[in-house]
CSV table of C-alpha atoms and ligand atoms in Angstrom, one decimal:
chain,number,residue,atom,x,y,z
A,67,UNK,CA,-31.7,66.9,100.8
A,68,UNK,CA,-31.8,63.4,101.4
A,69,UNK,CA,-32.9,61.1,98.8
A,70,UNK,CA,-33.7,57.6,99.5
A,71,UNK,CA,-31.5,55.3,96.9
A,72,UNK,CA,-33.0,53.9,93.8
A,73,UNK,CA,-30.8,50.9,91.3
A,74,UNK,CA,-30.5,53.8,88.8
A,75,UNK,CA,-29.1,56.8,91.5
A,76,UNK,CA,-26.8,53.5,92.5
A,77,UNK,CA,-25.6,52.5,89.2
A,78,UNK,CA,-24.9,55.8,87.9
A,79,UNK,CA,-24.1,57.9,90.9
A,80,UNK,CA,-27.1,60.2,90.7
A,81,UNK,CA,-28.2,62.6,93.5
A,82,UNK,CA,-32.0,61.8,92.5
A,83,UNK,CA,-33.7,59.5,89.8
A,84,UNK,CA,-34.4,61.8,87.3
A,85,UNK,CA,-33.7,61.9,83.9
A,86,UNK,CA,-33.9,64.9,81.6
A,87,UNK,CA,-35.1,62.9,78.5
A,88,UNK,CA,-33.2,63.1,75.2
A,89,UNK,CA,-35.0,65.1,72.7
A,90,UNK,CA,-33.3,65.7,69.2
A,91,UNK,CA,-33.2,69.4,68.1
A,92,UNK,CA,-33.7,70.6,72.1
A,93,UNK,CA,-31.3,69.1,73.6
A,94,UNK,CA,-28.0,71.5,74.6
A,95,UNK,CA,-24.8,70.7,76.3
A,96,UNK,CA,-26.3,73.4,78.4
A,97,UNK,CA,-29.3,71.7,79.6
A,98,UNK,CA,-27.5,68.7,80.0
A,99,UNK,CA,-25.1,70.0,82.0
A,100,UNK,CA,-27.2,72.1,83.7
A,101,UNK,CA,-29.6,68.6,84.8
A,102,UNK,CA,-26.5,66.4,85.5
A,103,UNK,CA,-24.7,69.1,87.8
A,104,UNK,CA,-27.9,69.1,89.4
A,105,UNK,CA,-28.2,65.4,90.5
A,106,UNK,CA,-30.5,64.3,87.9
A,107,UNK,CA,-28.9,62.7,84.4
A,108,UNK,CA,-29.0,65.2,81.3
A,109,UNK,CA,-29.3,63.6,77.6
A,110,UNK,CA,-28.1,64.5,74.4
A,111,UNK,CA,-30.6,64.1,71.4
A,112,UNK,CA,-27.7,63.3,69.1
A,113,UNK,CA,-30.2,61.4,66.4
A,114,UNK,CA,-29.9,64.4,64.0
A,115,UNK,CA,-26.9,65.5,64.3
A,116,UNK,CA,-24.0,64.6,62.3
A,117,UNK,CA,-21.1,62.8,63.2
A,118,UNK,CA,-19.0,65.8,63.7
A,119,UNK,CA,-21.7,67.8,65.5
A,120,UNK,CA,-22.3,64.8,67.8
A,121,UNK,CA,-18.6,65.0,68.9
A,122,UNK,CA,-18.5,68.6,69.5
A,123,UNK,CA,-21.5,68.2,71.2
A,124,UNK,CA,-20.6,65.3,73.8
A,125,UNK,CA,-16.8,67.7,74.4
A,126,UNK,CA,-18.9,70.7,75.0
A,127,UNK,CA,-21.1,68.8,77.8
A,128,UNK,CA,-17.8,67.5,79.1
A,129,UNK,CA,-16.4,71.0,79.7
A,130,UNK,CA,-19.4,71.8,81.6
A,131,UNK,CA,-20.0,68.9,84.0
A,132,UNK,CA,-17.9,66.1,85.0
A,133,UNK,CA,-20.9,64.4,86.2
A,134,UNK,CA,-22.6,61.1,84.1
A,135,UNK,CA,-24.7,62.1,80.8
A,136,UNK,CA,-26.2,60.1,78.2
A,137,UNK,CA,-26.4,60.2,74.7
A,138,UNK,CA,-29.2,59.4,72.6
A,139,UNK,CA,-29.7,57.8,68.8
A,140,UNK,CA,-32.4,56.9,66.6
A,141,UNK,CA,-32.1,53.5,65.5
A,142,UNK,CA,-32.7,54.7,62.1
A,143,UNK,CA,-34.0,52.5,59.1
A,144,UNK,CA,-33.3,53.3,55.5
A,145,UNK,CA,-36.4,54.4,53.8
A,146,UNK,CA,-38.0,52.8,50.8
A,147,UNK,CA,-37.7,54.8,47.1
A,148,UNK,CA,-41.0,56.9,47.5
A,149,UNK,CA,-43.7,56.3,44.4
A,150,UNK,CA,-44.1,59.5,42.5
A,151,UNK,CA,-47.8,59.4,43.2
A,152,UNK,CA,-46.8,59.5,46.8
A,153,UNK,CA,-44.6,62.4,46.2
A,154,UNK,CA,-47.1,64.3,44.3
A,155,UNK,CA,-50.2,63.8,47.0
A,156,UNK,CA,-47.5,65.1,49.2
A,157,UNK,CA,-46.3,67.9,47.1
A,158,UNK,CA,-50.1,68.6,46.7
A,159,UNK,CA,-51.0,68.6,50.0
A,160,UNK,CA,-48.2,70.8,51.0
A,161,UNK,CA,-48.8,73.6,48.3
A,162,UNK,CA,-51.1,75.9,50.8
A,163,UNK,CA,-48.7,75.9,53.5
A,164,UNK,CA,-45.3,76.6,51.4
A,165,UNK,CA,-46.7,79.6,49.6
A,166,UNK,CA,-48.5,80.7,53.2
A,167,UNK,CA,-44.8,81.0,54.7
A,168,UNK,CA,-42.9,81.3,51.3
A,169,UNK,CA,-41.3,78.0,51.0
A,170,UNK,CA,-40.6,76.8,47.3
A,171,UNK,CA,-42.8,73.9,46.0
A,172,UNK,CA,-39.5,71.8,45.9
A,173,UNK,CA,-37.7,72.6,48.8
A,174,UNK,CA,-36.7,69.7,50.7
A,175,UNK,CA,-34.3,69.5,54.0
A,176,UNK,CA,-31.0,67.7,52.8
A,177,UNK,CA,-31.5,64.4,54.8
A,178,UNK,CA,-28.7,61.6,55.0
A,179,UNK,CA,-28.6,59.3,51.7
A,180,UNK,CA,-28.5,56.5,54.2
A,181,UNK,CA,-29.9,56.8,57.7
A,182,UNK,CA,-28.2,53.6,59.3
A,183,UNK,CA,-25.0,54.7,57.6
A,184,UNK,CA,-25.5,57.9,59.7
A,185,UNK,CA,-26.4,55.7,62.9
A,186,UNK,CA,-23.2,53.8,61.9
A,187,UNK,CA,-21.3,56.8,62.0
A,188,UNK,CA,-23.1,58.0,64.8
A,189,UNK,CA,-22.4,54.7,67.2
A,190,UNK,CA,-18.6,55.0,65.8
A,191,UNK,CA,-18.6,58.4,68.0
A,192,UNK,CA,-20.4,57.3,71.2
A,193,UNK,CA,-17.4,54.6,71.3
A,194,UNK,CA,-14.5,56.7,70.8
A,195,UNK,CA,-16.2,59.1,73.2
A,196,UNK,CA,-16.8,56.9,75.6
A,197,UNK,CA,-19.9,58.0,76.6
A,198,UNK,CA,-21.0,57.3,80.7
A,199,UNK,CA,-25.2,56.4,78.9
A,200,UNK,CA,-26.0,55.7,75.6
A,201,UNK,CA,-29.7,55.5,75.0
A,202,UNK,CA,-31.4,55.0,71.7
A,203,UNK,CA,-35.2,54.5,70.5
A,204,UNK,CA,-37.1,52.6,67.5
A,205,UNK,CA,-35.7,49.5,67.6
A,206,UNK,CA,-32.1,48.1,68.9
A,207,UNK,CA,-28.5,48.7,67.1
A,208,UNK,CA,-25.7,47.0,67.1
A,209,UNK,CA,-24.6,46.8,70.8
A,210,UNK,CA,-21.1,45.2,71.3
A,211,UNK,CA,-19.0,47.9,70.4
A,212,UNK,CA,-21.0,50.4,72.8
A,213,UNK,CA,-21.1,47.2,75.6
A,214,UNK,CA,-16.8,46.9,75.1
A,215,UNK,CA,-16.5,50.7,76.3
A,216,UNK,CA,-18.1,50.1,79.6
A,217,UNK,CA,-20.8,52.5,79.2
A,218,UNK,CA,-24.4,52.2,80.8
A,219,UNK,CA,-27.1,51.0,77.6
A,220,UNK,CA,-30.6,52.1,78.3
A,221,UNK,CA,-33.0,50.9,75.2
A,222,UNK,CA,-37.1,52.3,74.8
A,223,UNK,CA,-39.9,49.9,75.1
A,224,UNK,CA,-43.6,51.0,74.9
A,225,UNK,CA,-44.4,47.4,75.0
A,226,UNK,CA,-43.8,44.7,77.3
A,227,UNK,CA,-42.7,42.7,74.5
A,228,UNK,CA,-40.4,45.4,73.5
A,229,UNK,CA,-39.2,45.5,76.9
A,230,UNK,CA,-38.3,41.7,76.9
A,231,UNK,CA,-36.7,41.9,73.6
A,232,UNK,CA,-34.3,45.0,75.3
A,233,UNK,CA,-33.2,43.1,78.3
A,234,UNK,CA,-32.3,39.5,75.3
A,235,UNK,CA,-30.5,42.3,73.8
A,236,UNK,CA,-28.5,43.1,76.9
A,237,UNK,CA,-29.4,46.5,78.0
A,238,UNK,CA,-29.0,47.9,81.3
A,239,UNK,CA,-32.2,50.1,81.5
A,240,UNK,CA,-35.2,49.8,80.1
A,241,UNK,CA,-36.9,52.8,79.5
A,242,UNK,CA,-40.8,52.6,79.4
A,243,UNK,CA,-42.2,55.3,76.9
A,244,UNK,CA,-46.1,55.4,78.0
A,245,UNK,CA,-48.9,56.5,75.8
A,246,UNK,CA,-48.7,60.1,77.4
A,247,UNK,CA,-45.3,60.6,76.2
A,248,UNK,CA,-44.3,63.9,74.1
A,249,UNK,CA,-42.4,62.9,70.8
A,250,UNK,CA,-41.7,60.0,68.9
A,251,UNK,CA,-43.9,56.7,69.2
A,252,UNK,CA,-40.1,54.4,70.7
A,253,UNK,CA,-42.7,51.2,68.9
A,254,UNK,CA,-40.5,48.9,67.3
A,255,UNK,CA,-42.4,45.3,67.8
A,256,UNK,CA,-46.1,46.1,67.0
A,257,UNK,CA,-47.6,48.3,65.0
A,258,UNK,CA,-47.8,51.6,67.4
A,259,UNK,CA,-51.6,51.3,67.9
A,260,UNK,CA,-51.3,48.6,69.5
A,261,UNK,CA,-48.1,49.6,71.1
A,262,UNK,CA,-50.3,52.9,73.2
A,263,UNK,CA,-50.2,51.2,76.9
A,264,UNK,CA,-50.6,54.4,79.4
A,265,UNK,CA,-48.0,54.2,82.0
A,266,UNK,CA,-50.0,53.3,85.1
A,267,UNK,CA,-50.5,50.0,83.2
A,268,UNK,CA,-47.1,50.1,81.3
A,269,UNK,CA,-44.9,50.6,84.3
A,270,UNK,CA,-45.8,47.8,86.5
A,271,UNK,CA,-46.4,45.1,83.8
A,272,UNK,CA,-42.9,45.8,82.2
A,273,UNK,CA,-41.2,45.8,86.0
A,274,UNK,CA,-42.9,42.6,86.3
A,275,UNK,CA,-41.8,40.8,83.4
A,276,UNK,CA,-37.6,42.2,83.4
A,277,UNK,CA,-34.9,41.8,85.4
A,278,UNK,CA,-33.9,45.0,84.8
A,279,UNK,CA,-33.9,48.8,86.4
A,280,UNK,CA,-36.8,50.2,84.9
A,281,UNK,CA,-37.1,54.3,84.1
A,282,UNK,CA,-40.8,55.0,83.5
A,283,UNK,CA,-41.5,58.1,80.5
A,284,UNK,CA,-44.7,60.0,79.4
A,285,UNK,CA,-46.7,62.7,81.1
A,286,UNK,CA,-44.7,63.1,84.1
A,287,UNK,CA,-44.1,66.7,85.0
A,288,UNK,CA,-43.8,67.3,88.5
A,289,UNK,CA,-43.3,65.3,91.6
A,290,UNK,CA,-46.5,63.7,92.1
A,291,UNK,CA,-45.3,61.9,89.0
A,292,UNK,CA,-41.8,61.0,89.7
A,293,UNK,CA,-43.1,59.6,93.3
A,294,UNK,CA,-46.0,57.9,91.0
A,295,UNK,CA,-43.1,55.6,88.6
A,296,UNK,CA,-41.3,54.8,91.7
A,297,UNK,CA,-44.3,53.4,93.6
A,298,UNK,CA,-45.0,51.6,90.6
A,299,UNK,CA,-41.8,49.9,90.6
A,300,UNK,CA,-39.9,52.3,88.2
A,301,UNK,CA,-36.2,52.9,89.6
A,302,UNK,CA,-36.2,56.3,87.9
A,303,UNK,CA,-38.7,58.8,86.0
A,304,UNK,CA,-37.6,60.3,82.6
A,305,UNK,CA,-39.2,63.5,81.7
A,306,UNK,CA,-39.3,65.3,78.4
A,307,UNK,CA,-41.5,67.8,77.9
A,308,UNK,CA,-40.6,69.4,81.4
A,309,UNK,CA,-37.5,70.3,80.2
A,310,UNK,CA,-38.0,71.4,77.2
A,311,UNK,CA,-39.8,74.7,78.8
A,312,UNK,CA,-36.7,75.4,80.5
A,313,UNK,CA,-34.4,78.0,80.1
A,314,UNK,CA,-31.5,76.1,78.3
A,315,UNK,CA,-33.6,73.9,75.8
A,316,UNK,CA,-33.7,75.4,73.0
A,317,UNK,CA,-36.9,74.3,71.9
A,318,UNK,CA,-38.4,77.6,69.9
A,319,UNK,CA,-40.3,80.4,72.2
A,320,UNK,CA,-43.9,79.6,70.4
A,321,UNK,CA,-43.0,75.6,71.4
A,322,UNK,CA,-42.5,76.9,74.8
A,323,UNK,CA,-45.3,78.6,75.0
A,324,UNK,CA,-47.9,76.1,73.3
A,325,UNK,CA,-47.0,73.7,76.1
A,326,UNK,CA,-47.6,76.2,79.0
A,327,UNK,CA,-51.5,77.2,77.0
A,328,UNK,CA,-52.4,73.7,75.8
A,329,UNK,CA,-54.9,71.6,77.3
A,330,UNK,CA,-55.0,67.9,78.2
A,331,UNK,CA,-56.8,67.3,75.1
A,332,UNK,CA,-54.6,69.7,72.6
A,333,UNK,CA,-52.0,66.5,71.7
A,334,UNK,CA,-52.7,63.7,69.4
A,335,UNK,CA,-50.4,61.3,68.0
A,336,UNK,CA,-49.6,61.6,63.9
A,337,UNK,CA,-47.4,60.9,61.5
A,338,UNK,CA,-47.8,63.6,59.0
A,339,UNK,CA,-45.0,65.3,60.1
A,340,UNK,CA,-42.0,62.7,60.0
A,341,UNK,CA,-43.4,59.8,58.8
A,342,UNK,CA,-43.3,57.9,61.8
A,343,UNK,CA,-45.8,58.5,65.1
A,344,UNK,CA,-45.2,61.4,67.3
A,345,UNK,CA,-47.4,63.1,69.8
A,346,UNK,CA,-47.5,66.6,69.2
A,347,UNK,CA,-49.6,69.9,70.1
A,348,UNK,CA,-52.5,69.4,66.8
A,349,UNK,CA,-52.0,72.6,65.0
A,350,UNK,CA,-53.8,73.6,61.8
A,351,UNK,CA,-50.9,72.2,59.9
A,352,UNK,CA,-51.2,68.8,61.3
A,353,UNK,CA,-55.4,68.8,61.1
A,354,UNK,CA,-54.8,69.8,57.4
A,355,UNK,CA,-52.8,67.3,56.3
A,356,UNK,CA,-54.5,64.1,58.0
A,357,UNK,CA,-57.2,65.8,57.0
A,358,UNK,CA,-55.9,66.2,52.9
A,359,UNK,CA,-53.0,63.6,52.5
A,360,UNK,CA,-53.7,60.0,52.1
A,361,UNK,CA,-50.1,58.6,53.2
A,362,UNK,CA,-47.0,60.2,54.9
A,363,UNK,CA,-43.6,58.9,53.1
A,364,UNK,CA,-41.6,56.9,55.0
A,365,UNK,CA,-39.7,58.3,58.0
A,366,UNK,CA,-37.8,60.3,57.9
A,367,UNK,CA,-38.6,61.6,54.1
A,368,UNK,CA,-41.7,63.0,54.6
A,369,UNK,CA,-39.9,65.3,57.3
A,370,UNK,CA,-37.6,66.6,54.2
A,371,UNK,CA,-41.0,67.6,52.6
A,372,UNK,CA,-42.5,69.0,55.9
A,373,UNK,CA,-39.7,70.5,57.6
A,374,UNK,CA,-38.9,73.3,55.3
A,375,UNK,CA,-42.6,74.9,56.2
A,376,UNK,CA,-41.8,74.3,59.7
A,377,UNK,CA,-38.8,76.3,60.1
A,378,UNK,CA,-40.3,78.9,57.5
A,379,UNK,CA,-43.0,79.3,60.3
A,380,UNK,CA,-40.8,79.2,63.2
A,381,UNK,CA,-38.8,82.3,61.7
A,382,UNK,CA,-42.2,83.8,60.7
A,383,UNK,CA,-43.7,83.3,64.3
A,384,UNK,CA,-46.1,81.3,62.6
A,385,UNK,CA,-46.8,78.9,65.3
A,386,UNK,CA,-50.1,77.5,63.5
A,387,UNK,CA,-47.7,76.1,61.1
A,388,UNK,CA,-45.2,74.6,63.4
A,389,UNK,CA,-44.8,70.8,64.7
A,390,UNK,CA,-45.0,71.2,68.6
A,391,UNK,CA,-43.8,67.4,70.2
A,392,UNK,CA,-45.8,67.6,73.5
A,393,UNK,CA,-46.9,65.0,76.3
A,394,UNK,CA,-49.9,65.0,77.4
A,395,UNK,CA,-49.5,67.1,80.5
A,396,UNK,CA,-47.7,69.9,78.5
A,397,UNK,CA,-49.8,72.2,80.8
A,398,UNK,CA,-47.6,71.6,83.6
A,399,UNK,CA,-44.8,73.0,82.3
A,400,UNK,CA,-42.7,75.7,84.3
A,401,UNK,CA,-40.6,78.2,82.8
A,402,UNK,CA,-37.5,77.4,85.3
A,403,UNK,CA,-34.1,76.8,84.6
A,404,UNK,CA,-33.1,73.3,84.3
A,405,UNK,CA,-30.7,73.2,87.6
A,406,UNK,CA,-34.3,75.2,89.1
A,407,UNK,CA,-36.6,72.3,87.9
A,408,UNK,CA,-34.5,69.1,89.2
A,409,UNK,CA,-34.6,70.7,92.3
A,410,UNK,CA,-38.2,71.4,92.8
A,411,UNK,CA,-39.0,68.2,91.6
A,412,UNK,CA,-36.8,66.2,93.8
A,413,UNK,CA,-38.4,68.6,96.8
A,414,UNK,CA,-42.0,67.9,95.7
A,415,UNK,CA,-41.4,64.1,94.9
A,416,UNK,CA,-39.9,63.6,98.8
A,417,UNK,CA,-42.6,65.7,100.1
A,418,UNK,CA,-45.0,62.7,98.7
A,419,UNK,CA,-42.6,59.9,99.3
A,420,UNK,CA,-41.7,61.3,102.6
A,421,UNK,CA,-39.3,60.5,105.1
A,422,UNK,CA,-36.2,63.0,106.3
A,423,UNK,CA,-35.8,66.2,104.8
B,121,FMN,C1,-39.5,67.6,71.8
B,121,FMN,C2,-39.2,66.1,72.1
B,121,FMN,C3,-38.2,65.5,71.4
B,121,FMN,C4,-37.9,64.1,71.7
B,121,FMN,N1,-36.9,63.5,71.1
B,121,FMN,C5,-36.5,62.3,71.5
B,121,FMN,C6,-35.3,61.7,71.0
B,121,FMN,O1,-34.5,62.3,70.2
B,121,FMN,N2,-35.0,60.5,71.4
B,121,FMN,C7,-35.8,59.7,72.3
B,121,FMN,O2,-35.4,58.6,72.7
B,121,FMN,N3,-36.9,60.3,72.8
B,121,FMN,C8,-37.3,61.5,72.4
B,121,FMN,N4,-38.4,62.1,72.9
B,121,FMN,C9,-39.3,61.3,73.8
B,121,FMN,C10,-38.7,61.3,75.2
B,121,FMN,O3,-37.6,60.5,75.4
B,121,FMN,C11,-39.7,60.8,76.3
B,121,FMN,O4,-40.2,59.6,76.0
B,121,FMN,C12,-40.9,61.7,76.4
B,121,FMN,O5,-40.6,63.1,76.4
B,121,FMN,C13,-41.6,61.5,77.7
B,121,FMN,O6,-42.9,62.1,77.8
B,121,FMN,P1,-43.1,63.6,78.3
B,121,FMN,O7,-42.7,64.5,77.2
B,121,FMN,O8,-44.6,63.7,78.6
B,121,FMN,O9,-42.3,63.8,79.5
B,121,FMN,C14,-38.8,63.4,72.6
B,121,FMN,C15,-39.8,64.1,73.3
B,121,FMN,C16,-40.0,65.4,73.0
B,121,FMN,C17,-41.1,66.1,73.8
């Protein structure tokens, strides 16, 4: 198929401008390899992995394609000593849920001592790797390390002024993380709600205001959408929760299937989970605790406190009880395998586009 050339097919030797978005804990070398042999570019969620894991990780992709991938981090933050009242509203507000799937009352994930040690650590491997993309989200690390290996730097913006303070920072890419968007809030400038600009409005006023190739992120899920960013000026479309119902993601079978049954109005964006804004699918366990707990700890401790019932649910088939990241056109998702869906959505994006088969 022919596929008219875009800045970001250009600078990275793509087949089509589609990016399989990073997504930590769904991401496989599988799917990423499966997305970049395809023509599109696969990520790696590497934020919570450790440095080890993150190596095998990036080798096992390598085995698989010998096309471009990227490599994803969270620019993590360390979090502040939580109050013990904090820690007791959230042990309180917790209590129904740990018994309902059997989790101790103080069970807690072990979490890094130091989250920007571990993003330290973290970079030190994207270097020695020498990754083809590294991307990263929540704010902007140290870059001239990753610059000196020569690989492509693609930072998250949900504002405009986020997206300026990328391109100071000397990114390549800008990627622009709409209100729609499944996941993590990327806000680091503003507080997020002020930071949730929907992307018809995002795209164009970020395009406007950078010099750089823009990829445009958030409810985009077919090829209507990817032909949508680009006439909006996007170079490239990045698409998340697409992905994660393929095959090779291995997001849970319950996540899978929430995505394919939920309704445009099933997502909201909270913070309950992880301490920091995500949009999610809103199950009982996320009404409950807005509903019930006055503050979330800071990210990521209050995802020690709330992962444990999480994966206690997963293994239970609980999926009331789960944390579901979703856009906000979940209900488009197709249960194909990745190679599948890069293909049908280059097809149905030309067939809007047009020009030559
Ligand atoms: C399950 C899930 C996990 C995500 N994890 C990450 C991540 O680790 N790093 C990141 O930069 N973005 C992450 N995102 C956000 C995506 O990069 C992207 O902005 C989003 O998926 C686009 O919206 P869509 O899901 O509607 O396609 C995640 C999104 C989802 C759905």
């Amino acid at each position: 198929m022919h596929w008219p050339a875009t800045q970001l097919t250009q600078r990275l030797g793509l087949r089509y401008p589609i990016v399989q978005a990073p997504m930590a804990g769904a991401t496989s070398p599988e799917l990423v390899a499966a997305v970049s042999n395809a023509g599109g570019l696969g990520s790696l969620g590497g934020a919570l992995m450790s440095p080890d894991a993150l190596r095998q990780a990036i080798r096992d992709i390598r085995r698989r394609t010998d096309r471009p991938f990227n490599v994803n981090l969270f620019v993590w933050h360390d979090p502040a000593e939580p109050e013990p009242a904090a820690l007791a509203a959230v042990r309180a507000a917790l209590a129904p849920f740990r018994s309902r799937v059997g989790v101790p009352e103080d069970a807690v994930l072990p979490l890094p001592p130091s989250p920007r040690a571990l993003l330290e650590q973290q970079l030190a491997v994207v270097c020695e790797e020498t990754v083809p993309v590294f991307s990263f989200a929540f704010g902007i690390p140290p870059l001239a390390e990753v610059q000196r290996t020569g690989a492509v730097i693609a930072g998250t913006a949900t504002t405009v002024a986020e997206a300026a303070a990328l391109e100071e920072a000397g990114v390549d890419l800008v990627v622009a993380q709409g209100a729609e968007a499944g996941g993590h809030r990327g806000s680091f400038v503003a507080a997020f709600e002020e930071s949730m600009i929907g992307g018809l409005a995002l795209i164009p006023q970020i395009v406007d205001r950078v010099r750089l190739p823009v990829v445009a992120a958030g409810g985009i899920m077919d090829g209507r959408g990817i032909a949508a960013a680009l006439a909006l000026g996007a170079q490239g479309a990045q698409l998340g929760t697409a992905f994660l119902a393929c095959a090779e993601s291995t997001a849970h079978p319950l996540h899978k299937a929430a995505l394919r049954r939920s309704a445009d109005t099933d997502t909201c964006v909270t913070a309950v989970y992880s301490g920091r804004p995500a949009r999610a699918v809103r199950t009982t366990f996320i009404a409950d605790l807005e509903a019930r707990l006055p503050a979330p700890l800071d990210f990521p401790l209050q995802y020690g406190w709330t992962g444990p019932v999480h994966y206690a649910a997963a293994d239970k088939g609980d999926g009331d009880l789960m944390f579901l990241l979703a856009g906000q056109a979940a209900a488009l998702a197709r249960s194909l395998g990745a190679a599948e869906l890069v293909e049908a959505l280059a097809q149905e994006a030309q067939a809007v586009i047009g020009g030559p088969a």
